Coordinates of C-alpha atoms in Angstrom, one line a residue:
M1 CA -0.2 0.0 0.1
E2 CA 1.4 3.1 -0.9
Q3 CA 2.6 5.3 2.2
K4 CA 0.4 8.8 2.5
E5 CA 2.7 11.6 2.5
Y6 CA 1.8 13.9 5.9
K7 CA 2.3 17.9 6.0
S8 CA 2.0 18.3 9.5
I9 CA 2.7 14.7 11.7
N10 CA 6.3 14.3 12.3
K11 CA 7.4 17.5 11.1
P12 CA 8.7 20.3 13.3
V13 CA 5.9 22.9 14.0
R14 CA 5.4 25.7 16.5
K15 CA 3.5 24.8 19.4
K16 CA 0.3 26.5 19.5
D17 CA 0.7 28.3 22.8
A18 CA 4.2 29.2 22.1
M19 CA 4.5 32.8 21.8
Q20 CA 2.2 33.5 24.5
L21 CA 4.6 31.4 26.8
L22 CA 7.6 33.1 25.8
L23 CA 6.2 36.4 25.6
G24 CA 5.4 36.1 29.2
R25 CA 1.5 36.6 28.4
P26 CA -1.1 35.8 30.8
V27 CA -2.0 32.1 30.6
Y28 CA -1.7 30.2 33.8
T29 CA -4.5 30.3 36.7
D30 CA -3.1 33.2 38.7
D31 CA -2.3 35.3 35.7
I32 CA -6.0 35.5 34.7
T33 CA -7.2 35.7 38.3
P34 CA -9.1 38.9 39.0
G35 CA -7.6 41.3 41.4
N36 CA -10.8 41.3 43.1
A37 CA -10.8 37.4 44.3
L38 CA -10.6 36.6 47.8
V39 CA -7.3 35.1 49.2
V40 CA -7.9 32.0 50.5
K41 CA -5.2 30.5 53.0
L42 CA -5.6 27.0 55.0
L43 CA -4.6 26.7 58.6
R44 CA -2.8 23.4 58.9
S45 CA -2.7 20.7 61.6
P46 CA 0.7 20.5 63.6
H47 CA -0.3 16.8 64.7
A48 CA -0.4 13.6 62.6
N49 CA -3.1 12.3 64.7
A50 CA -5.5 14.5 66.7
V51 CA -9.3 15.5 67.2
I52 CA -10.4 19.1 67.4
Q53 CA -12.0 19.7 70.9
E54 CA -12.5 23.4 70.3
I55 CA -12.1 26.0 67.6
N56 CA -12.4 29.4 68.3
T57 CA -12.4 32.1 65.1
S58 CA -13.8 35.0 66.7
T59 CA -10.8 36.9 67.1
A60 CA -9.6 35.9 63.3
L61 CA -12.7 37.4 61.8
K62 CA -12.1 40.6 63.7
V63 CA -9.2 41.2 61.2
P64 CA -9.7 44.1 58.9
G65 CA -10.2 42.5 55.4
V66 CA -11.1 39.1 56.4
A67 CA -14.5 37.7 54.8
A68 CA -14.7 34.2 56.0
V69 CA -13.4 31.6 58.5
Y70 CA -14.9 28.0 57.9
T71 CA -14.2 24.7 60.1
W72 CA -15.4 21.5 59.9
E73 CA -19.0 22.6 61.3
D74 CA -19.6 24.7 58.3
V75 CA -18.8 21.9 55.8
P76 CA -21.4 19.1 54.1
D77 CA -21.2 15.9 56.3
Q78 CA -20.5 14.2 52.7
R79 CA -17.4 11.9 52.1
F80 CA -15.7 12.0 48.8
T81 CA -12.4 11.1 47.3
M82 CA -10.2 13.7 45.5
A83 CA -8.8 11.3 42.9
G84 CA -9.4 12.1 39.4
Q85 CA -10.8 8.9 38.3
T86 CA -13.9 7.5 36.2
Y87 CA -16.8 6.9 38.1
P88 CA -17.1 4.8 40.2
E89 CA -14.2 5.5 41.7
P90 CA -12.2 2.8 43.2
S91 CA -10.6 5.0 45.8
P92 CA -12.4 5.0 49.0
Y93 CA -14.5 7.9 49.7
D94 CA -12.8 9.1 53.0
R95 CA -12.3 12.9 52.9
L96 CA -14.6 15.8 54.1
I97 CA -13.6 19.3 52.8
L98 CA -12.6 19.9 56.8
D99 CA -13.0 17.2 59.3
Q100 CA -12.6 17.2 63.1
R101 CA -10.1 14.7 62.9
M102 CA -6.7 15.8 61.7
R103 CA -5.0 12.8 60.1
F104 CA -1.3 14.0 58.9
V105 CA 0.5 16.8 59.9
G106 CA -0.4 19.4 57.0
D107 CA -4.1 18.3 57.2
A108 CA -6.5 21.1 56.8
A109 CA -8.2 22.5 60.0
A110 CA -9.6 25.5 58.8
I111 CA -10.1 27.9 55.7
V112 CA -9.7 31.7 56.1
A113 CA -10.6 34.0 52.8
G114 CA -9.9 37.8 53.0
V115 CA -9.1 40.8 50.6
S116 CA -5.6 40.5 51.2
E117 CA -3.1 37.9 51.7
E118 CA -1.5 39.9 54.5
A119 CA -4.8 39.9 56.4
V120 CA -5.3 36.3 55.7
R121 CA -1.8 35.5 57.1
K122 CA -2.7 37.4 60.0
A123 CA -6.1 35.9 60.7
V124 CA -4.8 32.5 60.4
K125 CA -2.4 32.9 63.2
L126 CA -5.4 34.1 65.3
V127 CA -7.4 31.0 65.0
R128 CA -7.4 29.0 68.3
I129 CA -7.6 25.3 68.3
R130 CA -7.4 23.0 71.3
Y131 CA -6.8 19.5 70.1
E132 CA -6.8 16.0 71.8
E133 CA -3.7 14.5 70.6
L134 CA -3.5 11.0 69.7
E135 CA -1.3 8.3 68.8
P136 CA -0.5 8.2 65.1
V137 CA 0.4 5.2 63.0
L138 CA 3.5 6.2 61.1
D139 CA 5.3 2.6 60.2
F140 CA 3.2 1.2 57.5
R141 CA 4.4 -2.1 58.3
K142 CA 2.4 -1.9 61.3
A143 CA -0.6 -0.4 59.9
K144 CA -2.9 -3.2 59.2
D145 CA -5.1 -4.2 62.2
N146 CA -3.5 -1.8 64.1
P147 CA -6.1 -0.9 67.2
I148 CA -5.4 2.9 66.4
L149 CA -7.6 3.6 63.1
V150 CA -6.8 6.2 60.8
H151 CA -10.6 6.1 59.5
P152 CA -12.7 5.2 62.4
E153 CA -15.6 6.8 61.1
D154 CA -19.0 5.2 60.1
N155 CA -19.9 7.2 57.2
W156 CA -16.5 5.9 55.4
K157 CA -17.7 4.2 52.2
S158 CA -15.7 2.4 49.4
L159 CA -17.8 2.3 45.9
C160 CA -15.7 -0.8 44.0
P161 CA -15.2 -4.3 45.5
V162 CA -11.1 -3.6 46.0
G163 CA -11.0 -5.0 49.3
A164 CA -10.8 -2.2 51.4
D165 CA -11.8 -2.1 55.2
N166 CA -11.3 1.0 57.4
K167 CA -11.9 -0.9 60.4
R168 CA -8.7 -2.7 59.7
N169 CA -6.5 0.1 58.3
L170 CA -6.9 -1.3 54.7
C171 CA -7.8 0.9 51.9
A172 CA -7.2 -2.2 49.4
H173 CA -6.2 -5.9 49.1
D174 CA -6.1 -8.6 46.4
V175 CA -4.5 -11.5 45.6
S176 CA -4.3 -13.1 41.7
E177 CA -2.4 -16.1 40.9
S178 CA -1.9 -19.1 38.3
G179 CA -0.4 -22.3 39.1
D180 CA 0.8 -23.6 42.3
I181 CA 3.3 -21.4 43.1
E182 CA 4.6 -23.0 46.1
A183 CA 5.0 -26.1 44.5
V184 CA 7.0 -24.7 41.5
L185 CA 9.3 -22.5 43.6
E186 CA 9.9 -26.0 45.7
E187 CA 10.9 -27.3 42.5
C188 CA 13.1 -24.5 40.9
D189 CA 16.9 -25.3 40.8
Y190 CA 17.6 -21.5 41.6
V191 CA 15.4 -19.3 44.0
I192 CA 16.1 -16.1 45.6
D193 CA 14.1 -14.4 48.3
R194 CA 14.4 -10.5 48.2
I195 CA 12.5 -7.5 50.1
Y196 CA 12.8 -4.2 48.4
H197 CA 11.8 -0.9 49.6
T198 CA 11.0 2.5 47.7
K199 CA 10.2 5.6 49.6
A200 CA 7.7 8.4 48.7
N201 CA 8.5 10.8 46.2
Q202 CA 7.6 14.1 45.7
Q203 CA 6.8 16.1 42.6
A204 CA 8.0 19.7 42.1
M205 CA 5.9 20.9 39.0
M206 CA 7.1 24.6 38.2
E207 CA 3.5 25.9 38.9
T208 CA 2.2 24.9 42.3
F209 CA -1.3 23.8 42.8
R210 CA -3.8 26.9 42.4
T211 CA -7.6 27.2 41.8
Y212 CA -9.8 30.5 41.3
S213 CA -13.5 30.2 41.4
Y214 CA -16.5 32.4 40.9
L215 CA -20.4 32.5 40.4
D216 CA -21.6 33.3 37.0
T217 CA -24.6 35.2 36.1
Y218 CA -27.1 32.0 36.3
G219 CA -25.5 31.5 39.9
R220 CA -23.3 28.5 38.9
L221 CA -19.9 27.7 40.3
N222 CA -17.0 28.2 37.7
V223 CA -13.9 26.9 38.8
V224 CA -10.5 27.7 37.0
S225 CA -7.7 25.3 38.1
S226 CA -4.7 24.1 37.2
T227 CA -5.8 20.2 36.8
Q228 CA -5.5 17.2 34.5
V229 CA -8.8 16.1 35.0
P230 CA -11.3 18.9 34.2
F231 CA -14.3 16.7 34.0
H232 CA -13.5 14.4 37.0
V233 CA -12.6 17.7 39.2
R234 CA -16.3 18.8 38.4
R235 CA -17.7 15.6 39.7
I236 CA -15.3 15.9 42.9
L237 CA -16.8 19.4 43.7
A238 CA -20.3 18.5 43.4
N239 CA -19.7 15.3 45.7
A240 CA -17.7 17.8 48.4
L241 CA -20.3 20.6 48.2
D242 CA -23.4 18.1 47.8
I243 CA -24.4 19.9 44.9
P244 CA -25.8 19.1 41.3
K245 CA -23.1 18.0 38.9
S246 CA -24.8 20.7 36.5
R247 CA -24.1 23.8 39.0
V248 CA -20.5 23.2 38.4
R249 CA -18.2 24.2 35.3
V250 CA -14.9 23.7 35.3
I251 CA -12.2 25.4 33.3
K252 CA -8.4 24.7 32.5
P253 CA -6.0 27.3 31.4
R254 CA -2.6 26.5 30.8
I255 CA -0.7 24.2 33.2
G256 CA 3.0 24.6 34.4
G257 CA 3.5 20.9 34.9
G258 CA 1.4 17.8 36.6
F259 CA 3.5 14.7 36.4
G260 CA 0.4 13.0 37.7
A261 CA 0.2 15.2 40.7
K262 CA -3.0 17.2 39.5
Q263 CA -4.7 14.1 38.4
T264 CA -6.0 14.4 42.2
S265 CA -8.0 17.5 43.3
V266 CA -5.6 19.0 45.8
S267 CA -6.6 22.7 45.7
E268 CA -10.2 22.7 44.2
V269 CA -12.7 22.3 47.0
Y270 CA -11.3 25.3 49.4
P271 CA -11.9 28.4 47.2
A272 CA -14.9 26.7 45.6
L273 CA -16.4 26.3 49.2
V274 CA -15.3 29.9 49.9
T275 CA -17.2 31.1 46.6
W276 CA -20.3 28.6 47.1
K277 CA -20.9 30.3 50.9
T278 CA -19.9 34.0 49.9
G279 CA -20.8 34.5 46.5
K280 CA -17.4 36.1 45.8
P281 CA -14.4 35.0 43.6
A282 CA -11.8 33.3 45.2
K283 CA -8.5 31.8 44.8
I284 CA -6.0 29.6 46.4
I285 CA -2.2 29.4 45.8
Y286 CA -0.4 26.7 47.2
T287 CA 3.2 28.0 48.3
R288 CA 6.0 25.4 47.4
E289 CA 6.1 24.3 50.8
E290 CA 2.4 23.5 51.0
S291 CA 2.7 21.7 47.7
L292 CA 5.5 19.6 49.2
I293 CA 3.9 18.7 52.5
A294 CA 0.1 18.5 51.7
S295 CA -0.5 17.3 48.2
S296 CA -0.1 14.0 46.3
P297 CA 3.5 12.4 46.2
R298 CA 4.6 8.8 45.0
H299 CA 3.2 5.9 47.1
E300 CA 5.9 4.4 49.5
M301 CA 6.0 0.9 48.7
E302 CA 7.9 -2.6 49.8
M303 CA 7.9 -5.4 47.8
H304 CA 8.3 -9.0 48.6
V305 CA 10.0 -11.0 45.4
R306 CA 10.6 -14.4 45.0
L307 CA 12.0 -16.0 41.8
G308 CA 12.8 -19.4 40.6
A309 CA 14.4 -20.5 37.5
D310 CA 15.6 -23.9 36.4
K311 CA 19.3 -24.6 35.3
E312 CA 18.5 -23.7 31.9
G313 CA 17.8 -20.2 32.9
H314 CA 14.4 -20.0 32.4
I315 CA 12.0 -18.2 35.0
R316 CA 9.6 -20.9 36.5
G317 CA 7.5 -18.9 38.9
I318 CA 7.3 -15.4 40.5
D319 CA 6.0 -14.5 43.5
L320 CA 5.4 -10.9 44.4
Y321 CA 3.8 -9.4 47.4
T322 CA 3.4 -5.3 47.5
L323 CA 2.7 -3.4 50.8
S324 CA 1.9 0.4 49.9
N325 CA 1.6 3.0 52.0
T326 CA -1.6 5.4 51.0
G327 CA -1.2 7.6 54.0
A328 CA -4.2 9.7 55.7
F329 CA -6.3 9.1 52.4
G330 CA -6.8 6.5 49.9
E331 CA -6.8 8.6 46.6
H332 CA -5.2 6.1 43.8
G333 CA -4.5 3.6 46.4
P334 CA -6.2 0.7 45.3
T335 CA -5.1 1.3 41.7
T336 CA -1.4 2.3 41.6
V337 CA -0.5 -1.0 43.5
G338 CA -2.1 -2.9 40.5
L339 CA 0.6 -1.6 38.2
S340 CA 3.4 -2.8 40.8
G341 CA 2.5 -6.3 39.7
H342 CA 0.9 -6.4 36.7
K343 CA 3.6 -4.6 34.5
P344 CA 6.7 -6.4 35.9
L345 CA 4.7 -9.7 35.3
G346 CA 4.1 -9.0 31.9
L347 CA 7.5 -8.9 30.9
Y348 CA 8.3 -12.4 31.4
R349 CA 6.2 -15.2 29.4
N350 CA 7.9 -18.7 30.7
T351 CA 6.2 -18.8 34.3
E352 CA 4.4 -21.8 34.8
A353 CA 3.2 -20.2 37.9
Y354 CA 2.6 -16.5 39.7
R355 CA 1.2 -15.0 42.6
F356 CA 0.4 -11.4 42.9
S357 CA -0.7 -10.1 46.3
Y358 CA -1.1 -6.7 47.8
E359 CA -1.9 -4.7 50.6
V360 CA -2.7 -0.9 50.6
V361 CA -2.7 0.6 54.3
Y362 CA -3.7 3.8 55.7
T363 CA -1.1 5.5 57.7
N364 CA -0.9 9.2 59.4
Q365 CA 1.2 10.7 56.7
M366 CA 0.8 12.7 54.0
S367 CA -1.8 10.8 51.4
A368 CA -0.2 9.6 48.2
G369 CA -1.5 9.5 44.7
A370 CA -0.6 9.6 41.0
Y371 CA 3.1 10.2 39.9
R372 CA 4.5 9.3 36.9
G373 CA 4.7 5.6 36.1
Y374 CA 1.8 5.0 38.6
G375 CA 2.9 2.3 40.8
A376 CA 4.7 0.4 38.1
T377 CA 8.2 2.0 38.7
Q378 CA 8.2 0.6 42.1
G379 CA 7.3 -3.0 41.1
I380 CA 9.6 -3.0 38.0
F381 CA 12.3 -1.8 40.2
A382 CA 11.7 -4.6 42.4
V383 CA 11.6 -7.4 40.2
E384 CA 14.1 -6.1 37.9
S385 CA 16.6 -6.0 40.5
A386 CA 15.4 -9.6 41.6
V387 CA 16.0 -10.7 38.0
D388 CA 19.7 -9.3 38.1
E389 CA 20.2 -11.0 41.4
L390 CA 18.9 -14.2 40.2
A391 CA 21.3 -14.1 37.0
H392 CA 24.4 -13.4 39.3
E393 CA 23.5 -16.3 41.6
M394 CA 23.3 -18.6 38.4
G395 CA 26.4 -17.1 36.7
M396 CA 24.4 -15.9 33.7
D397 CA 24.8 -12.8 32.0
P398 CA 21.7 -10.8 33.0
V399 CA 21.0 -9.6 29.2
T400 CA 21.2 -13.3 28.0
F401 CA 19.0 -14.5 31.0
R402 CA 16.4 -11.6 30.0
E403 CA 16.3 -12.5 26.2
R404 CA 15.9 -16.4 27.6
N405 CA 12.4 -15.3 29.4
L406 CA 11.1 -11.8 27.9
S407 CA 7.9 -11.6 26.5
K408 CA 7.8 -12.0 22.8
E409 CA 5.1 -11.4 20.0
G410 CA 2.6 -14.2 20.2
G411 CA 3.3 -15.1 23.3
R412 CA 1.5 -15.2 26.7
F413 CA 0.6 -11.8 28.5
I414 CA 1.5 -13.1 31.9
G415 CA -0.4 -11.2 35.0
Y416 CA -3.3 -9.9 32.5
D417 CA -5.9 -12.5 31.1
G418 CA -2.9 -14.7 29.5
S419 CA -4.0 -13.5 26.0
P420 CA -1.3 -13.5 23.5
W421 CA 0.7 -10.4 22.5
V422 CA -0.6 -9.5 19.0
T423 CA 1.5 -6.9 17.4
S424 CA 2.4 -4.5 20.1
C425 CA 5.6 -6.4 21.9
T426 CA 9.0 -6.0 20.2
L427 CA 10.7 -6.3 23.5
D428 CA 13.0 -8.8 22.1
K429 CA 14.1 -6.5 19.2
C430 CA 14.3 -3.6 21.5
L431 CA 16.9 -5.4 24.2
A432 CA 18.7 -6.8 21.2
R433 CA 19.5 -3.2 19.6
A434 CA 19.9 -1.7 23.2
E435 CA 22.4 -4.5 23.7
E436 CA 24.3 -3.7 20.3
M437 CA 24.4 0.3 20.6
I438 CA 25.7 0.0 24.3
G439 CA 28.7 -2.3 23.4
W440 CA 27.3 -4.4 26.1
E441 CA 29.5 -7.6 25.5
E442 CA 32.8 -5.2 25.6
K443 CA 31.6 -3.5 28.8
Y444 CA 29.8 -6.0 30.7
P445 CA 30.1 -6.2 34.0
C446 CA 32.6 -3.3 34.2
R447 CA 35.9 -1.9 32.9
D448 CA 39.0 -0.5 35.0
M449 CA 39.8 2.9 33.8
G450 CA 42.7 3.2 35.6
N451 CA 43.4 6.2 38.2
G452 CA 40.9 3.9 40.7
K453 CA 38.0 4.9 38.2
V454 CA 35.5 1.9 37.1
R455 CA 32.6 2.2 34.4
A456 CA 30.0 -0.3 34.9
V457 CA 26.9 -1.1 32.8
G458 CA 23.5 -2.8 33.8
S459 CA 20.3 -3.5 32.2
A460 CA 16.5 -3.7 33.0
I461 CA 13.6 -3.7 30.9
A462 CA 10.1 -2.2 31.5
M463 CA 6.9 -1.7 29.9
Q464 CA 4.2 1.0 29.8
G465 CA 0.6 0.8 28.4
S466 CA -1.1 3.8 27.0
S467 CA -4.6 4.1 28.8
I468 CA -6.6 2.2 31.1
A469 CA -8.4 -0.6 28.5
K470 CA -12.1 -0.1 28.8
V471 CA -12.0 2.6 31.2
D472 CA -10.4 5.9 29.6
V473 CA -12.4 8.0 27.0
G474 CA -11.1 10.4 24.6
G475 CA -13.5 13.1 23.1
A476 CA -12.9 15.7 20.2
S477 CA -15.0 17.8 18.1
I478 CA -14.3 19.3 15.0
K479 CA -16.2 22.3 13.3
L480 CA -15.7 24.4 10.2
G481 CA -15.7 27.9 10.0
E482 CA -17.2 30.3 7.4
D483 CA -13.6 31.4 6.5
G484 CA -12.6 27.8 5.9
S485 CA -10.7 27.4 9.3
Y486 CA -11.3 24.6 11.7
T487 CA -11.9 24.6 15.5
L488 CA -10.9 21.6 17.3
G489 CA -12.7 21.2 20.6
L490 CA -10.8 19.0 23.2
G491 CA -11.7 17.6 26.7
A492 CA -7.9 16.6 27.1
T493 CA -5.4 18.6 29.0
D494 CA -2.5 20.1 27.8
M495 CA -0.1 20.1 30.8
G496 CA 2.9 21.3 28.8
T497 CA 3.3 18.2 26.9
G498 CA 2.1 20.0 23.8
C499 CA -0.8 17.7 23.1
D500 CA -2.9 20.4 21.9
T501 CA -0.4 20.9 19.2
I502 CA 0.3 17.0 18.6
L503 CA -3.8 16.8 18.2
A504 CA -4.0 19.9 15.7
Q505 CA -1.3 18.2 13.3
M506 CA -3.3 15.2 13.2
A507 CA -6.6 17.2 12.6
A508 CA -4.6 19.2 9.8
D509 CA -3.5 15.9 7.9
V510 CA -6.8 14.3 7.7
L511 CA -8.5 17.4 6.6
E512 CA -5.8 18.0 4.1
T513 CA -5.2 21.9 5.5
D514 CA -2.4 23.9 6.9
F515 CA -1.5 23.3 10.5
D516 CA -2.2 27.1 11.1
N517 CA -5.8 26.6 9.9
I518 CA -6.6 24.6 13.0
V519 CA -8.1 26.7 15.9
V520 CA -7.7 24.5 19.1
F521 CA -10.3 25.6 22.0
G522 CA -9.2 24.5 25.5
V523 CA -11.0 22.5 28.2
D524 CA -14.4 23.8 29.5
T525 CA -16.7 21.3 30.6
D526 CA -19.4 23.3 29.4
I527 CA -18.5 23.1 25.9
S528 CA -15.8 20.7 25.5
P529 CA -16.4 17.0 24.6
Y530 CA -15.9 14.4 27.4
D531 CA -12.9 13.5 28.1
S532 CA -11.4 11.3 31.1
G533 CA -8.3 13.5 31.5
S534 CA -4.5 13.5 30.6
Y535 CA -2.9 11.0 32.2
A536 CA -1.5 7.1 31.7
S537 CA 0.5 8.3 28.2
A538 CA -3.2 8.3 26.8
T539 CA -3.8 11.5 25.1
T540 CA -2.0 11.1 21.9
Y541 CA -3.3 7.6 21.7
V542 CA -6.7 8.0 22.9
T543 CA -8.0 11.3 22.2
G544 CA -5.8 11.4 19.1
M545 CA -8.0 8.4 17.4
A546 CA -11.2 10.6 18.6
V547 CA -9.7 13.6 16.8
A548 CA -9.1 11.4 13.6
D549 CA -12.7 9.7 13.7
A550 CA -14.0 13.4 14.0
C551 CA -12.3 14.9 11.2
E552 CA -12.9 11.7 8.9
Q553 CA -16.7 12.2 9.6
L554 CA -16.3 16.1 8.8
R555 CA -14.4 15.0 5.6
E556 CA -17.1 12.9 4.5
K557 CA -19.8 16.0 5.4
I558 CA -17.9 18.4 3.3
K559 CA -17.4 16.0 0.1
E560 CA -21.5 15.7 0.6
L561 CA -22.1 19.3 0.6
G562 CA -19.6 20.0 -2.2
A563 CA -21.0 17.2 -4.2
A564 CA -24.6 18.5 -3.9
M565 CA -23.4 22.0 -5.1
L566 CA -21.5 20.6 -7.9
E567 CA -24.4 18.5 -8.7
T568 CA -22.6 15.2 -8.8
E569 CA -22.3 12.3 -6.3
A570 CA -20.2 12.2 -3.1
E571 CA -17.8 9.5 -4.4
Q572 CA -17.0 11.5 -7.6
V573 CA -15.6 14.2 -5.4
E574 CA -12.1 14.8 -3.4

């Protein structure tokens, strides 16, 4: 088949937002927030586990310029999750906007809003709280079935059967297996048993969490926020405020980075509450410190790996147990942990038996969330380290060992449904190419460079999928203007990744028009087509296909209209 020549795809083009960004024009949330917005700040708990016995806001309210101070008594008793996930969310409904119980150092105890930052800062210091301090659960290895409960409340709930039980400090647990792993490992010629620990990592995108909210002329709550998941934020806010989703509109401006953290609704509920109660516009800008101590880092995990192989170097069995620390709340806890097992298990094809079990536990630490790799990074680190150690114990080159075991096209997809890889797995070719490029045979395991210097090489393999199968949705609309230009409506979020530009390139080539003839319209939940958000390496793959489909349909409509004008059949025109 003749290869089609594309004018835009795979060609260097100027990003759609390049000049606005380079010239320092107002494009980010705080740039476009009006000057009359109330400044919102949070008073945060100094205790990891405590109950508010008494809270006095009278002195704070007397500060000139202070408009409102809200406590747990002023918010709906409506539990929700801040995880930006497709409904019904696997993450438990375990949050209130403000709670009487503090669950980590940095938990929000009160909301203060005022006309200036100076007034609000002063008022925050004047809110008086008397706490009953409680012993916290800080070691995630001791959290399950601990007598100290992070979530003792009765209105905690889990919408999906993920093995959650707040009375056991369990956010999720499950076991998936195939074959008799114990029997297989018993028969193996080589077996290693290792435990690997990965600490939580905090993300530091250039733009911290920030949100601006106002009521429109119809009394609807409008929220402008730096978020990866505008449509999910709409649902989260409606749940938190206990109002219909039709009363909430979310708009996404330019985003100064996300990395997964903004797949959680970190900041939106606080100015939204202020606006909903006062009727006035409000904004919150997280400081860098707040973004580090009270947001959405990577999950701390401990992985117990057992691997068994025969004398020929074939991996016969893999047993992986993951313990994940979700912290004070369960955002993304039940879902990140799955990737810690399924991604590394999917790398190897020869296993006669495998078992992947996990437990996700609550602790009195800052809650974790989504962060690049979404749990796969932790699991792949553990299993690949174990594979290296097993190869070393066998006296086998680790690349040769992997080549003998890795998944290939047509082989079983271990750890998922066992169906065969069809066309999307060329891991064997990738590894062979990497081995050639690095000069592995000459460099492994190390070279003595003299002067006390040694240079070494190592190997590891990984996999990543685009989107969550049968869950994620991409949406796009394309409109032909009277001047011959096209307006591309997207529900996907460009967070600096350039998806607005990439998707415009795709539209231009399908419609056989110039790239500059495509006008991209950013995300507005009132206008944009539904999209589950930008995460999981999905936007180009999923939303891109929606763009292509929409443009193909518009092509046919243009041809039909043109054919009618030319008094001929649509099949006869281009």
